[in-house]
Amino acid sequence: MKNARIVAVVAALMAAAGFSGGAAAEDYPTRPISMVVPFAAGGPTDTVARLVAESMSRDLGQQILVENVGGAGGTLGASRVAKSDPDGYTLLLHHIGMATSAVLYRKLPYDTLNAFEYVGLVTEVPMTIVARSDFEPADLKGLIDYVKTNKDKVTLANAGVGAASHLCGMLFMSKIGEQLTTVPYKGTGPAMTDLVGKQVDFMCDQTTNTTNQIKGGKIKVYATTTKDRVASLPDVPTAAEAGLQDFEVGIWHGVYAPKGTPPEITAKLSAALQKALKDPLVVKRFADLGTAPSTEAEATPEGLKTKLTSEIERWRPVITAAGVYAD
Ligand code: MLT
């Protein structure tokens, strides 16, 4: 936190003296860029990041290398980027957890609304309620009944407090009025390995991580957390169709840079992000995995800033009502 503030003050003084890094920004990027994913490799955030990074690299002419920094529901990776040099060579790709962690954690190692610059929104991914393939319940109503009856032995996987899987699991437990045993992982990539291996019973995870396992028959799916059915999973009912009303949650993702990163650099990154989101390969891979790119207007610094600030206020009363906190 102190380092980040010193950096911000120095950057402001440099900007005031006209040293806004213009030369550096003009030539940027001149070396590979690190894109931190605050969850383990092989999960949904990693999948989105690698697709977008590969396309942005082509436009920027420098490699964007994805670096997985898992732990503490995504807050360790976010903290790493908050403390990095604001030179455009360290980015963060994070999701709704950026907003929920601001409410869930009593003391975060960074100031969510003052430690980052914004590049833009990337995509909003649906979630699915999934289970090990031999889990007894046949449908969502059966799952809810089974979980209520067996609440002391059923295990619910997530990626730690602040993860999307944690948020969805918390909402599910609030809806059914039960507190279950949760099994935390550094990402739903490793959680999925255990779900396929029948080491854990069920979880709520993003279609970017569950679609292929569902289609391959490796896991059972009960519902999506969307208003309408997901085109790539046409036979999967929405939670409402399956009997669980008002259970909609979309996992939006954004790209951030450390506070003090010159606006000319974040603008160049946003332009590359917008191009990547129109890349036919990215659009197709997103569609195959149940999601779609954010719009051009959303993939801007203002679009992400608006989303983050509104989502913190949206989830504050929900999390407070659920009485869930982390220190
Ligand atoms: C991941 O990438 O592992 C997931 O986003 C974790 C989560 O948020 O549930």
CSV table of C-alpha atoms and ligand atoms in Angstrom, one decimal:
chain,number,residue,atom,x,y,z
A,1,MET,CA,0.0,0.0,0.0
A,2,LYS,CA,2.7,2.5,1.0
A,3,ASN,CA,4.8,1.7,-2.1
A,4,ALA,CA,1.7,2.1,-4.3
A,5,ARG,CA,1.0,5.5,-2.8
A,6,ILE,CA,4.6,6.7,-3.3
A,7,VAL,CA,4.5,5.5,-6.9
A,8,ALA,CA,1.2,7.3,-7.4
A,9,VAL,CA,2.6,10.6,-5.9
A,10,VAL,CA,5.8,10.3,-8.0
A,11,ALA,CA,3.8,9.7,-11.1
A,12,ALA,CA,1.5,12.7,-10.4
A,13,LEU,CA,4.6,14.9,-9.8
A,14,MET,CA,6.1,13.6,-13.1
A,15,ALA,CA,2.9,14.3,-14.9
A,16,ALA,CA,2.7,17.8,-13.4
A,17,ALA,CA,6.2,18.5,-14.6
A,18,GLY,CA,5.2,17.2,-18.1
A,19,PHE,CA,7.1,13.9,-17.7
A,20,SER,CA,4.0,11.8,-18.3
A,21,GLY,CA,6.2,9.1,-19.7
A,22,GLY,CA,5.1,10.3,-23.1
A,23,ALA,CA,8.2,8.9,-24.8
A,24,ALA,CA,7.9,5.6,-23.0
A,25,ALA,CA,4.2,5.4,-23.9
A,26,GLU,CA,4.9,6.3,-27.5
A,27,ASP,CA,7.2,3.3,-27.9
A,28,TYR,CA,5.3,1.0,-25.6
A,29,PRO,CA,5.5,-1.9,-25.5
A,30,THR,CA,9.2,-2.6,-26.1
A,31,ARG,CA,9.3,-5.9,-24.1
A,32,PRO,CA,7.0,-8.8,-23.0
A,33,ILE,CA,4.1,-7.9,-20.7
A,34,SER,CA,3.0,-10.0,-17.7
A,35,MET,CA,-0.7,-10.6,-17.3
A,36,VAL,CA,-1.4,-11.9,-13.8
A,37,VAL,CA,-4.3,-14.3,-13.4
A,38,PRO,CA,-5.2,-14.5,-9.7
A,39,PHE,CA,-6.2,-18.2,-9.9
A,40,ALA,CA,-4.5,-21.5,-10.7
A,41,ALA,CA,-3.7,-22.5,-14.3
A,42,GLY,CA,-6.4,-24.4,-16.2
A,43,GLY,CA,-9.4,-22.7,-14.7
A,44,PRO,CA,-11.9,-20.3,-16.3
A,45,THR,CA,-10.0,-17.1,-15.6
A,46,ASP,CA,-6.9,-18.6,-17.0
A,47,THR,CA,-8.8,-19.8,-20.1
A,48,VAL,CA,-10.2,-16.3,-20.8
A,49,ALA,CA,-6.8,-14.6,-20.1
A,50,ARG,CA,-4.9,-16.9,-22.5
A,51,LEU,CA,-7.3,-16.4,-25.3
A,52,VAL,CA,-7.3,-12.6,-25.0
A,53,ALA,CA,-3.6,-12.3,-24.3
A,54,GLU,CA,-2.7,-14.3,-27.4
A,55,SER,CA,-4.8,-12.0,-29.6
A,56,MET,CA,-3.6,-8.8,-27.9
A,57,SER,CA,0.0,-9.9,-28.3
A,58,ARG,CA,-0.4,-10.0,-32.1
A,59,ASP,CA,-1.7,-6.4,-32.1
A,60,LEU,CA,0.9,-5.0,-29.7
A,61,GLY,CA,3.8,-6.8,-31.2
A,62,GLN,CA,5.0,-8.1,-27.9
A,63,GLN,CA,4.2,-11.3,-26.0
A,64,ILE,CA,1.7,-11.0,-23.2
A,65,LEU,CA,2.7,-13.8,-20.8
A,66,VAL,CA,0.0,-15.1,-18.4
A,67,GLU,CA,1.3,-15.6,-14.9
A,68,ASN,CA,-0.9,-17.6,-12.5
A,69,VAL,CA,-0.8,-16.1,-8.9
A,70,GLY,CA,-3.5,-18.1,-7.0
A,71,GLY,CA,-4.6,-17.9,-3.4
A,72,ALA,CA,-7.0,-16.1,-1.0
A,73,GLY,CA,-9.8,-16.0,-3.5
A,74,GLY,CA,-7.9,-14.0,-6.1
A,75,THR,CA,-6.7,-11.3,-3.7
A,76,LEU,CA,-3.0,-12.4,-3.6
A,77,GLY,CA,-2.7,-11.9,-7.4
A,78,ALA,CA,-4.6,-8.6,-7.3
A,79,SER,CA,-2.2,-7.4,-4.5
A,80,ARG,CA,0.8,-8.4,-6.5
A,81,VAL,CA,-0.3,-6.2,-9.4
A,82,ALA,CA,-1.3,-3.3,-7.1
A,83,LYS,CA,2.3,-3.2,-5.8
A,84,SER,CA,3.9,-3.5,-9.3
A,85,ASP,CA,5.6,-0.7,-11.2
A,86,PRO,CA,3.1,1.4,-13.2
A,87,ASP,CA,4.9,1.0,-16.5
A,88,GLY,CA,2.4,-1.1,-18.4
A,89,TYR,CA,4.4,-4.3,-18.1
A,90,THR,CA,2.3,-5.9,-15.4
A,91,LEU,CA,-1.5,-6.3,-15.9
A,92,LEU,CA,-4.2,-8.0,-14.0
A,93,LEU,CA,-7.1,-10.0,-15.5
A,94,HIS,CA,-9.7,-10.5,-12.8
A,95,HIS,CA,-13.4,-11.0,-12.5
A,96,ILE,CA,-16.4,-10.1,-10.3
A,97,GLY,CA,-14.2,-11.1,-7.3
A,98,MET,CA,-12.5,-7.7,-7.6
A,99,ALA,CA,-15.8,-6.2,-6.5
A,100,THR,CA,-17.0,-8.9,-4.0
A,101,SER,CA,-13.6,-9.0,-2.3
A,102,ALA,CA,-13.8,-5.3,-1.6
A,103,VAL,CA,-16.8,-6.2,0.7
A,104,LEU,CA,-15.9,-9.7,1.9
A,105,TYR,CA,-12.4,-8.9,3.2
A,106,ARG,CA,-12.2,-6.7,6.3
A,107,LYS,CA,-8.6,-5.8,5.5
A,108,LEU,CA,-7.4,-6.2,1.9
A,109,PRO,CA,-3.7,-5.7,1.0
A,110,TYR,CA,-4.7,-3.1,-1.6
A,111,ASP,CA,-7.3,-0.3,-1.9
A,112,THR,CA,-9.7,-1.7,-4.6
A,113,LEU,CA,-10.8,1.7,-6.0
A,114,ASN,CA,-7.4,3.5,-5.7
A,115,ALA,CA,-4.7,1.0,-6.5
A,116,PHE,CA,-5.5,0.3,-10.1
A,117,GLU,CA,-5.9,2.0,-13.5
A,118,TYR,CA,-8.6,0.5,-15.8
A,119,VAL,CA,-8.1,-1.0,-19.3
A,120,GLY,CA,-11.6,-2.5,-20.0
A,121,LEU,CA,-14.1,-5.2,-19.6
A,122,VAL,CA,-13.5,-8.5,-21.4
A,123,THR,CA,-16.6,-10.9,-21.1
A,124,GLU,CA,-19.4,-11.9,-18.7
A,125,VAL,CA,-19.4,-15.7,-18.2
A,126,PRO,CA,-22.5,-17.7,-17.1
A,127,MET,CA,-22.2,-20.2,-14.3
A,128,THR,CA,-23.4,-23.8,-14.0
A,129,ILE,CA,-24.3,-25.8,-11.0
A,130,VAL,CA,-22.3,-29.1,-11.5
A,131,ALA,CA,-21.5,-32.2,-9.6
A,132,ARG,CA,-19.5,-35.4,-9.8
A,133,SER,CA,-20.9,-37.7,-12.5
A,134,ASP,CA,-22.3,-40.3,-10.0
A,135,PHE,CA,-23.9,-37.8,-7.6
A,136,GLU,CA,-27.3,-39.2,-6.6
A,137,PRO,CA,-29.6,-36.3,-7.3
A,138,ALA,CA,-31.2,-36.3,-10.8
A,139,ASP,CA,-32.2,-32.7,-11.0
A,140,LEU,CA,-31.9,-29.3,-9.2
A,141,LYS,CA,-34.9,-29.9,-6.9
A,142,GLY,CA,-33.4,-33.3,-6.0
A,143,LEU,CA,-30.0,-31.7,-5.4
A,144,ILE,CA,-31.5,-29.2,-3.0
A,145,ASP,CA,-33.5,-31.9,-1.1
A,146,TYR,CA,-30.4,-34.2,-1.0
A,147,VAL,CA,-28.1,-31.4,0.2
A,148,LYS,CA,-30.6,-30.4,3.0
A,149,THR,CA,-30.9,-34.1,4.1
A,150,ASN,CA,-27.1,-34.7,3.9
A,151,LYS,CA,-25.8,-31.3,4.8
A,152,ASP,CA,-23.2,-32.7,7.2
A,153,LYS,CA,-21.5,-34.9,4.6
A,154,VAL,CA,-21.9,-33.1,1.3
A,155,THR,CA,-18.9,-31.1,0.1
A,156,LEU,CA,-19.0,-27.9,-2.0
A,157,ALA,CA,-15.8,-26.9,-3.8
A,158,ASN,CA,-14.8,-23.3,-4.4
A,159,ALA,CA,-11.7,-21.2,-5.1
A,160,GLY,CA,-11.6,-19.3,-1.8
A,161,VAL,CA,-13.4,-16.3,-0.4
A,162,GLY,CA,-13.7,-13.8,-3.1
A,163,ALA,CA,-13.8,-16.3,-6.0
A,164,ALA,CA,-16.8,-16.5,-8.3
A,165,SER,CA,-17.4,-20.1,-7.2
A,166,HIS,CA,-17.5,-18.8,-3.6
A,167,LEU,CA,-20.0,-16.1,-4.5
A,168,CYS,CA,-22.2,-18.5,-6.3
A,169,GLY,CA,-21.9,-21.1,-3.6
A,170,MET,CA,-22.7,-18.5,-0.9
A,171,LEU,CA,-25.8,-17.4,-2.8
A,172,PHE,CA,-26.9,-21.1,-3.2
A,173,MET,CA,-26.5,-21.8,0.5
A,174,SER,CA,-28.4,-18.6,1.3
A,175,LYS,CA,-31.2,-19.6,-1.0
A,176,ILE,CA,-31.6,-23.1,0.5
A,177,GLY,CA,-30.9,-21.9,4.1
A,178,GLU,CA,-28.1,-24.3,4.8
A,179,GLN,CA,-24.4,-23.9,5.6
A,180,LEU,CA,-22.3,-26.7,3.9
A,181,THR,CA,-18.8,-27.9,4.2
A,182,THR,CA,-16.8,-26.0,1.6
A,183,VAL,CA,-13.5,-27.2,0.1
A,184,PRO,CA,-11.3,-24.3,-1.1
A,185,TYR,CA,-8.8,-24.6,-4.0
A,186,LYS,CA,-6.4,-22.1,-5.6
A,187,GLY,CA,-8.7,-22.1,-8.6
A,188,THR,CA,-11.6,-24.1,-10.1
A,189,GLY,CA,-9.1,-25.7,-12.5
A,190,PRO,CA,-7.8,-28.0,-9.6
A,191,ALA,CA,-11.3,-28.1,-8.2
A,192,MET,CA,-12.5,-29.5,-11.5
A,193,THR,CA,-9.8,-32.2,-11.4
A,194,ASP,CA,-11.2,-33.3,-8.0
A,195,LEU,CA,-14.8,-33.1,-9.2
A,196,VAL,CA,-14.1,-35.3,-12.2
A,197,GLY,CA,-12.2,-37.6,-9.9
A,198,LYS,CA,-15.2,-37.7,-7.5
A,199,GLN,CA,-13.2,-36.3,-4.6
A,200,VAL,CA,-15.7,-33.5,-4.0
A,201,ASP,CA,-19.4,-33.5,-4.5
A,202,PHE,CA,-20.5,-30.3,-6.3
A,203,MET,CA,-19.7,-26.7,-7.2
A,204,CYS,CA,-20.8,-23.7,-9.0
A,205,ASP,CA,-18.4,-22.8,-11.8
A,206,GLN,CA,-18.2,-20.9,-15.1
A,207,THR,CA,-19.1,-22.4,-18.4
A,208,THR,CA,-15.6,-21.6,-19.6
A,209,ASN,CA,-14.5,-24.4,-17.3
A,210,THR,CA,-17.5,-26.7,-17.3
A,211,THR,CA,-18.7,-26.8,-20.9
A,212,ASN,CA,-16.2,-29.4,-22.2
A,213,GLN,CA,-16.5,-31.6,-19.1
A,214,ILE,CA,-20.3,-31.5,-19.3
A,215,LYS,CA,-20.3,-32.4,-23.0
A,216,GLY,CA,-17.7,-35.1,-22.3
A,217,GLY,CA,-19.9,-36.7,-19.6
A,218,LYS,CA,-17.2,-36.2,-17.0
A,219,ILE,CA,-19.5,-34.2,-14.7
A,220,LYS,CA,-23.2,-33.8,-14.1
A,221,VAL,CA,-24.9,-30.4,-14.7
A,222,TYR,CA,-28.1,-29.3,-13.0
A,223,ALA,CA,-28.7,-25.7,-14.2
A,224,THR,CA,-27.2,-22.4,-15.5
A,225,THR,CA,-27.3,-19.2,-13.5
A,226,THR,CA,-28.7,-17.2,-16.4
A,227,LYS,CA,-32.0,-15.6,-17.4
A,228,ASP,CA,-32.1,-17.5,-20.7
A,229,ARG,CA,-30.5,-20.9,-21.7
A,230,VAL,CA,-26.8,-20.8,-22.7
A,231,ALA,CA,-26.6,-21.4,-26.5
A,232,SER,CA,-23.7,-23.9,-26.2
A,233,LEU,CA,-25.6,-25.9,-23.5
A,234,PRO,CA,-29.2,-25.9,-25.0
A,235,ASP,CA,-30.4,-28.9,-23.0
A,236,VAL,CA,-29.4,-27.4,-19.6
A,237,PRO,CA,-32.3,-25.6,-17.8
A,238,THR,CA,-31.8,-22.3,-16.2
A,239,ALA,CA,-32.0,-22.3,-12.4
A,240,ALA,CA,-35.5,-20.7,-12.7
A,241,GLU,CA,-36.7,-23.4,-15.1
A,242,ALA,CA,-35.3,-26.0,-12.7
A,243,GLY,CA,-37.2,-24.5,-9.7
A,244,LEU,CA,-34.7,-22.1,-8.1
A,245,GLN,CA,-36.0,-18.5,-8.7
A,246,ASP,CA,-33.9,-15.3,-8.6
A,247,PHE,CA,-30.6,-17.2,-9.0
A,248,GLU,CA,-28.8,-15.3,-11.7
A,249,VAL,CA,-25.1,-14.4,-11.5
A,250,GLY,CA,-22.8,-13.5,-14.4
A,251,ILE,CA,-19.1,-13.4,-13.9
A,252,TRP,CA,-17.7,-10.3,-15.6
A,253,HIS,CA,-14.0,-10.0,-16.2
A,254,GLY,CA,-11.8,-6.9,-16.6
A,255,VAL,CA,-8.2,-6.0,-17.2
A,256,TYR,CA,-6.4,-3.6,-14.8
A,257,ALA,CA,-3.0,-2.0,-14.5
A,258,PRO,CA,-1.3,-0.6,-11.4
A,259,LYS,CA,-2.2,3.0,-10.3
A,260,GLY,CA,0.0,5.5,-12.0
A,261,THR,CA,0.2,3.7,-15.3
A,262,PRO,CA,0.2,6.5,-17.9
A,263,PRO,CA,-3.2,7.0,-19.6
A,264,GLU,CA,-1.5,6.7,-23.0
A,265,ILE,CA,-0.5,3.2,-22.1
A,266,THR,CA,-3.9,2.1,-20.8
A,267,ALA,CA,-5.5,3.6,-23.9
A,268,LYS,CA,-3.1,1.5,-26.1
A,269,LEU,CA,-4.0,-1.6,-24.1
A,270,SER,CA,-7.7,-0.9,-24.3
A,271,ALA,CA,-7.5,-0.5,-28.1
A,272,ALA,CA,-5.6,-3.8,-28.3
A,273,LEU,CA,-8.3,-5.4,-26.1
A,274,GLN,CA,-11.1,-4.1,-28.2
A,275,LYS,CA,-9.4,-5.6,-31.3
A,276,ALA,CA,-8.9,-8.9,-29.5
A,277,LEU,CA,-12.6,-9.0,-28.6
A,278,LYS,CA,-13.4,-8.7,-32.4
A,279,ASP,CA,-10.9,-11.4,-33.3
A,280,PRO,CA,-12.9,-14.2,-35.0
A,281,LEU,CA,-10.9,-16.9,-33.1
A,282,VAL,CA,-11.6,-15.3,-29.7
A,283,VAL,CA,-15.3,-14.8,-30.6
A,284,LYS,CA,-15.7,-18.4,-31.6
A,285,ARG,CA,-13.8,-19.8,-28.6
A,286,PHE,CA,-15.9,-17.7,-26.3
A,287,ALA,CA,-19.1,-18.9,-28.0
A,288,ASP,CA,-17.9,-22.6,-27.8
A,289,LEU,CA,-17.4,-22.0,-24.0
A,290,GLY,CA,-20.8,-20.4,-23.4
A,291,THR,CA,-19.8,-16.7,-23.3
A,292,ALA,CA,-19.4,-13.6,-25.5
A,293,PRO,CA,-17.0,-10.7,-25.7
A,294,SER,CA,-17.9,-7.4,-24.0
A,295,THR,CA,-18.9,-4.6,-26.3
A,296,GLU,CA,-16.4,-1.9,-27.6
A,297,ALA,CA,-17.9,0.6,-25.1
A,298,GLU,CA,-17.5,-1.8,-22.2
A,299,ALA,CA,-13.9,-2.7,-23.2
A,300,THR,CA,-12.8,0.8,-22.2
A,301,PRO,CA,-11.3,2.2,-18.9
A,302,GLU,CA,-14.6,4.1,-18.2
A,303,GLY,CA,-16.6,0.9,-19.0
A,304,LEU,CA,-14.6,-1.1,-16.4
A,305,LYS,CA,-14.5,1.6,-13.8
A,306,THR,CA,-18.3,2.0,-14.0
A,307,LYS,CA,-18.9,-1.7,-13.7
A,308,LEU,CA,-16.5,-2.2,-10.8
A,309,THR,CA,-17.9,0.7,-8.7
A,310,SER,CA,-21.5,-0.3,-9.3
A,311,GLU,CA,-20.9,-3.9,-8.6
A,312,ILE,CA,-19.3,-3.2,-5.2
A,313,GLU,CA,-22.5,-1.4,-4.2
A,314,ARG,CA,-24.7,-4.1,-5.7
A,315,TRP,CA,-23.1,-6.9,-3.8
A,316,ARG,CA,-22.5,-5.1,-0.5
A,317,PRO,CA,-26.0,-5.7,0.9
A,318,VAL,CA,-26.2,-9.3,-0.4
A,319,ILE,CA,-22.9,-10.2,1.3
A,320,THR,CA,-23.7,-8.3,4.4
A,321,ALA,CA,-27.1,-10.1,4.6
A,322,ALA,CA,-25.3,-13.5,4.1
A,323,GLY,CA,-23.0,-12.5,7.0
A,324,VAL,CA,-19.9,-13.8,5.2
A,325,TYR,CA,-16.6,-12.1,5.9
A,326,ALA,CA,-12.9,-12.9,5.6
A,327,ASP,CA,-9.9,-11.4,7.5
B,1,MLT,C1,-10.7,-19.7,-11.6
B,1,MLT,O1,-10.3,-19.1,-12.6
B,1,MLT,O2,-10.1,-20.6,-11.1
B,1,MLT,C2,-12.1,-19.3,-11.1
B,1,MLT,O3,-12.4,-18.0,-11.6
B,1,MLT,C3,-12.0,-19.3,-9.7
B,1,MLT,C4,-13.3,-18.7,-9.2
B,1,MLT,O4,-13.4,-17.5,-9.3
B,1,MLT,O5,-14.2,-19.5,-8.8
